[in-house]
Amino acid sequence: MTLSQHKPSTRFLALLLCVALVAGCATSPAFTEGQRMVESGNVEAGLARIEETLKNDPDNLEIRNYYERHKAVAVQRYLSAGDAALSRGSLEQAEASYRQAQRLAPDSVRAREGIVAVEKERNVAARVAEAQALFQAGDLDAAYAKAKEVLAESPKQREAKALARAVEEKRHRADAASPKLNAALKKSITLEFRDAPLRQVFELISKNTGLNFVFDR
């Protein structure tokens, strides 16, 4: 038996090295703890723990691959949650999701754009609230102008669209009622009263003209 027969092959040595590396990762308490946290739903804290391990062992491909893969999945999940919350108007929830994504991926363009979009929606909501207050106060022209201003920037803004429609409908009803009111006001009537209560007088006027009167105390 020659000496060359007992010499380990290069492939065998490489296999032993891989096994040793895997065993080393598996027995790393910090990495194991981070995996357990990630897989139990505590993703941010788990990834932070694994990142600490990776700083101490930057050439460990198993740790790096696990960290990068799960970080990418978490970032995408937070971004999707932020988009969904923004679309339904849940601005606080949307901002929280985008900021979670940004903590894991500070250079994320989508996270940064999402936060900007949330601030824009907050500004729009404040202006719509102003327009609604003007509408309630009876200042239809100012309310309509502000609603249209919002819609010029955000054509799909639901509250602004609803407010603009409400103003248009109110104006339409007023325009439709004007000819009838004018005709009623021009109609001449002759009534005779003697010691009649004021309410009775207006009730007879209402009956003869079609006009309605509202009495307070």
Tab-separated table of C-alpha atoms in Angstrom:
chain	number	residue	atom	x	y	z
A	1	MET	CA	0.000	0.000	0.000
A	2	THR	CA	1.485	3.259	-1.101
A	3	LEU	CA	1.418	6.558	0.841
A	4	SER	CA	-0.668	8.232	-1.882
A	5	GLN	CA	-3.558	5.879	-1.099
A	6	HIS	CA	-3.871	7.362	2.440
A	7	LYS	CA	-3.602	10.992	1.377
A	8	PRO	CA	-7.055	12.749	1.604
A	9	SER	CA	-8.368	14.081	-1.708
A	10	THR	CA	-8.938	17.831	-2.308
A	11	ARG	CA	-12.688	17.251	-2.631
A	12	PHE	CA	-12.799	15.425	0.696
A	13	LEU	CA	-10.951	18.263	2.438
A	14	ALA	CA	-13.339	20.840	0.973
A	15	LEU	CA	-16.304	18.794	2.191
A	16	LEU	CA	-14.850	18.620	5.700
A	17	LEU	CA	-14.344	22.394	5.671
A	18	CYS	CA	-17.983	23.009	4.673
A	19	VAL	CA	-19.232	20.682	7.393
A	20	ALA	CA	-17.063	22.480	9.935
A	21	LEU	CA	-18.389	25.866	8.832
A	22	VAL	CA	-22.014	24.740	9.025
A	23	ALA	CA	-21.443	23.196	12.422
A	24	GLY	CA	-19.826	26.427	13.579
A	25	CYS	CA	-22.836	28.473	12.442
A	26	ALA	CA	-25.294	26.046	13.954
A	27	THR	CA	-23.607	26.266	17.311
A	28	SER	CA	-23.300	30.097	17.277
A	29	PRO	CA	-25.618	31.189	20.122
A	30	ALA	CA	-26.155	34.688	18.726
A	31	PHE	CA	-27.058	33.430	15.248
A	32	THR	CA	-29.359	30.747	16.647
A	33	GLU	CA	-31.066	33.295	18.868
A	34	GLY	CA	-31.505	35.684	15.928
A	35	GLN	CA	-33.026	32.925	13.783
A	36	ARG	CA	-35.454	32.026	16.539
A	37	MET	CA	-36.533	35.656	16.907
A	38	VAL	CA	-37.013	36.120	13.159
A	39	GLU	CA	-39.019	32.936	12.771
A	40	SER	CA	-41.214	33.758	15.766
A	41	GLY	CA	-42.211	37.105	14.212
A	42	ASN	CA	-39.820	39.444	16.023
A	43	VAL	CA	-38.143	40.221	12.730
A	44	GLU	CA	-36.442	43.560	13.369
A	45	ALA	CA	-34.863	42.499	16.650
A	46	GLY	CA	-33.858	39.126	15.212
A	47	LEU	CA	-32.198	40.671	12.181
A	48	ALA	CA	-30.391	43.154	14.435
A	49	ARG	CA	-29.039	40.233	16.467
A	50	ILE	CA	-27.884	38.424	13.346
A	51	GLU	CA	-26.287	41.608	12.032
A	52	GLU	CA	-24.178	41.792	15.185
A	53	THR	CA	-23.062	38.218	14.586
A	54	LEU	CA	-22.230	39.054	10.979
A	55	LYS	CA	-20.033	41.966	12.039
A	56	ASN	CA	-17.940	39.539	14.078
A	57	ASP	CA	-17.815	37.024	11.241
A	58	PRO	CA	-18.172	39.034	7.984
A	59	ASP	CA	-16.985	36.203	5.711
A	60	ASN	CA	-19.596	33.722	6.899
A	61	LEU	CA	-21.740	33.146	3.815
A	62	GLU	CA	-24.454	31.211	5.612
A	63	ILE	CA	-25.118	34.026	8.069
A	64	ARG	CA	-24.884	36.680	5.353
A	65	ASN	CA	-27.267	34.853	3.008
A	66	TYR	CA	-29.786	34.265	5.776
A	67	TYR	CA	-29.606	37.890	6.885
A	68	GLU	CA	-29.926	39.403	3.396
A	69	ARG	CA	-32.744	37.078	2.363
A	70	HIS	CA	-34.894	37.668	5.423
A	71	LYS	CA	-34.184	41.389	5.456
A	72	ALA	CA	-35.347	41.700	1.830
A	73	VAL	CA	-38.547	39.805	2.633
A	74	ALA	CA	-39.239	41.994	5.688
A	75	VAL	CA	-38.603	45.235	3.785
A	76	GLN	CA	-40.964	44.175	0.991
A	77	ARG	CA	-43.642	43.199	3.504
A	78	TYR	CA	-43.423	46.571	5.263
A	79	LEU	CA	-43.543	48.461	1.962
A	80	SER	CA	-46.613	46.520	0.815
A	81	ALA	CA	-48.325	47.160	4.150
A	82	GLY	CA	-47.524	50.866	3.827
A	83	ASP	CA	-48.949	51.029	0.297
A	84	ALA	CA	-52.148	49.259	1.374
A	85	ALA	CA	-52.629	51.538	4.395
A	86	LEU	CA	-51.991	54.652	2.299
A	87	SER	CA	-54.555	53.599	-0.321
A	88	ARG	CA	-57.287	53.270	2.308
A	89	GLY	CA	-56.344	56.521	4.050
A	90	SER	CA	-54.779	55.028	7.206
A	91	LEU	CA	-51.951	57.550	7.298
A	92	GLU	CA	-50.543	56.712	10.750
A	93	GLN	CA	-50.314	53.027	9.910
A	94	ALA	CA	-48.818	53.777	6.487
A	95	GLU	CA	-46.095	55.966	7.952
A	96	ALA	CA	-45.253	53.359	10.607
A	97	SER	CA	-44.846	50.656	7.926
A	98	TYR	CA	-42.687	52.834	5.689
A	99	ARG	CA	-40.460	53.775	8.615
A	100	GLN	CA	-40.050	50.111	9.573
A	101	ALA	CA	-38.884	49.433	6.028
A	102	GLN	CA	-36.550	52.417	6.190
A	103	ARG	CA	-34.954	51.222	9.421
A	104	LEU	CA	-34.006	47.951	7.751
A	105	ALA	CA	-33.103	49.542	4.419
A	106	PRO	CA	-32.089	53.221	4.940
A	107	ASP	CA	-31.423	53.678	1.212
A	108	SER	CA	-34.844	52.390	0.114
A	109	VAL	CA	-36.302	54.796	-2.442
A	110	ARG	CA	-39.803	53.339	-2.032
A	111	ALA	CA	-39.769	53.851	1.728
A	112	ARG	CA	-38.651	57.461	1.320
A	113	GLU	CA	-41.272	58.140	-1.361
A	114	GLY	CA	-43.940	56.520	0.819
A	115	ILE	CA	-43.174	58.828	3.740
A	116	VAL	CA	-43.337	61.849	1.412
A	117	ALA	CA	-46.697	60.596	0.092
A	118	VAL	CA	-48.047	60.323	3.642
A	119	GLU	CA	-47.071	63.933	4.381
A	120	LYS	CA	-48.738	65.052	1.161
A	121	GLU	CA	-51.951	63.238	2.091
A	122	ARG	CA	-51.925	64.855	5.526
A	123	ASN	CA	-51.667	68.278	3.912
A	124	VAL	CA	-54.500	67.429	1.536
A	125	ALA	CA	-56.682	66.167	4.392
A	126	ALA	CA	-56.191	69.438	6.272
A	127	ARG	CA	-57.235	71.476	3.238
A	128	VAL	CA	-60.293	69.286	2.662
A	129	ALA	CA	-61.279	69.818	6.301
A	130	GLU	CA	-61.076	73.586	5.716
A	131	ALA	CA	-63.278	73.253	2.635
A	132	GLN	CA	-65.833	71.192	4.573
A	133	ALA	CA	-65.932	73.812	7.326
A	134	LEU	CA	-66.608	76.515	4.724
A	135	PHE	CA	-69.400	74.397	3.248
A	136	GLN	CA	-71.011	73.954	6.661
A	137	ALA	CA	-70.762	77.714	7.202
A	138	GLY	CA	-72.648	78.292	3.946
A	139	ASP	CA	-69.721	79.751	1.977
A	140	LEU	CA	-70.261	77.582	-1.078
A	141	ASP	CA	-67.991	79.543	-3.403
A	142	ALA	CA	-64.963	79.316	-1.105
A	143	ALA	CA	-65.649	75.649	-0.303
A	144	TYR	CA	-65.918	74.773	-3.995
A	145	ALA	CA	-62.770	76.692	-4.901
A	146	LYS	CA	-60.730	74.913	-2.225
A	147	ALA	CA	-62.115	71.493	-3.180
A	148	LYS	CA	-61.232	72.114	-6.832
A	149	GLU	CA	-57.759	73.254	-5.796
A	150	VAL	CA	-57.221	69.942	-4.013
A	151	LEU	CA	-58.580	67.957	-6.976
A	152	ALA	CA	-56.193	69.727	-9.342
A	153	GLU	CA	-53.338	68.160	-7.392
A	154	SER	CA	-55.031	64.891	-6.363
A	155	PRO	CA	-57.794	64.070	-8.872
A	156	LYS	CA	-58.823	60.894	-7.012
A	157	GLN	CA	-59.187	62.486	-3.557
A	158	ARG	CA	-62.545	61.066	-2.433
A	159	GLU	CA	-63.575	63.662	0.154
A	160	ALA	CA	-62.765	66.585	-2.145
A	161	LYS	CA	-64.771	64.996	-4.986
A	162	ALA	CA	-67.735	64.400	-2.683
A	163	LEU	CA	-67.609	67.980	-1.426
A	164	ALA	CA	-67.457	69.429	-4.940
A	165	ARG	CA	-70.491	67.323	-5.915
A	166	ALA	CA	-72.369	68.453	-2.814
A	167	VAL	CA	-71.774	72.111	-3.693
A	168	GLU	CA	-72.848	71.547	-7.311
A	169	GLU	CA	-76.025	69.745	-6.207
A	170	LYS	CA	-76.896	72.490	-3.739
A	171	ARG	CA	-76.398	75.155	-6.390
A	172	HIS	CA	-78.514	73.161	-8.843
A	173	ARG	CA	-81.373	72.867	-6.341
A	174	ALA	CA	-81.168	76.603	-5.624
A	175	ASP	CA	-81.238	77.427	-9.350
A	176	ALA	CA	-84.197	75.108	-9.889
A	177	ALA	CA	-86.102	76.675	-7.016
A	178	SER	CA	-85.451	80.285	-8.067
A	179	PRO	CA	-88.048	80.554	-10.899
A	180	LYS	CA	-90.731	79.075	-8.639
A	181	LEU	CA	-89.806	81.389	-5.796
A	182	ASN	CA	-89.784	84.438	-8.051
A	183	ALA	CA	-93.187	83.545	-9.460
A	184	ALA	CA	-94.593	83.072	-5.961
A	185	LEU	CA	-93.222	86.409	-4.811
A	186	LYS	CA	-94.763	88.221	-7.796
A	187	LYS	CA	-98.211	86.698	-7.252
A	188	SER	CA	-100.682	89.200	-5.821
A	189	ILE	CA	-103.151	88.064	-3.170
A	190	THR	CA	-105.808	89.892	-1.188
A	191	LEU	CA	-106.632	88.825	2.328
A	192	GLU	CA	-108.729	90.427	5.054
A	193	PHE	CA	-108.062	89.854	8.743
A	194	ARG	CA	-109.457	91.171	11.969
A	195	ASP	CA	-107.691	90.412	15.245
A	196	ALA	CA	-106.096	87.325	13.659
A	197	PRO	CA	-102.965	85.675	15.168
A	198	LEU	CA	-99.778	86.264	13.179
A	199	ARG	CA	-99.275	82.542	12.599
A	200	GLN	CA	-102.729	82.299	11.001
A	201	VAL	CA	-101.892	85.185	8.669
A	202	PHE	CA	-98.744	83.464	7.400
A	203	GLU	CA	-100.500	80.116	7.102
A	204	LEU	CA	-103.039	81.666	4.745
A	205	ILE	CA	-100.288	83.372	2.763
A	206	SER	CA	-98.498	80.027	2.497
A	207	LYS	CA	-101.686	78.311	1.331
A	208	ASN	CA	-102.266	80.911	-1.394
A	209	THR	CA	-98.694	81.259	-2.637
A	210	GLY	CA	-96.996	77.938	-1.983
A	211	LEU	CA	-94.337	79.654	0.126
A	212	ASN	CA	-93.330	78.028	3.401
A	213	PHE	CA	-92.560	79.991	6.549
A	214	VAL	CA	-90.618	78.764	9.553
A	215	PHE	CA	-91.343	80.250	12.978
A	216	ASP	CA	-89.021	80.253	15.949
A	217	ARG	CA	-89.956	81.161	19.483
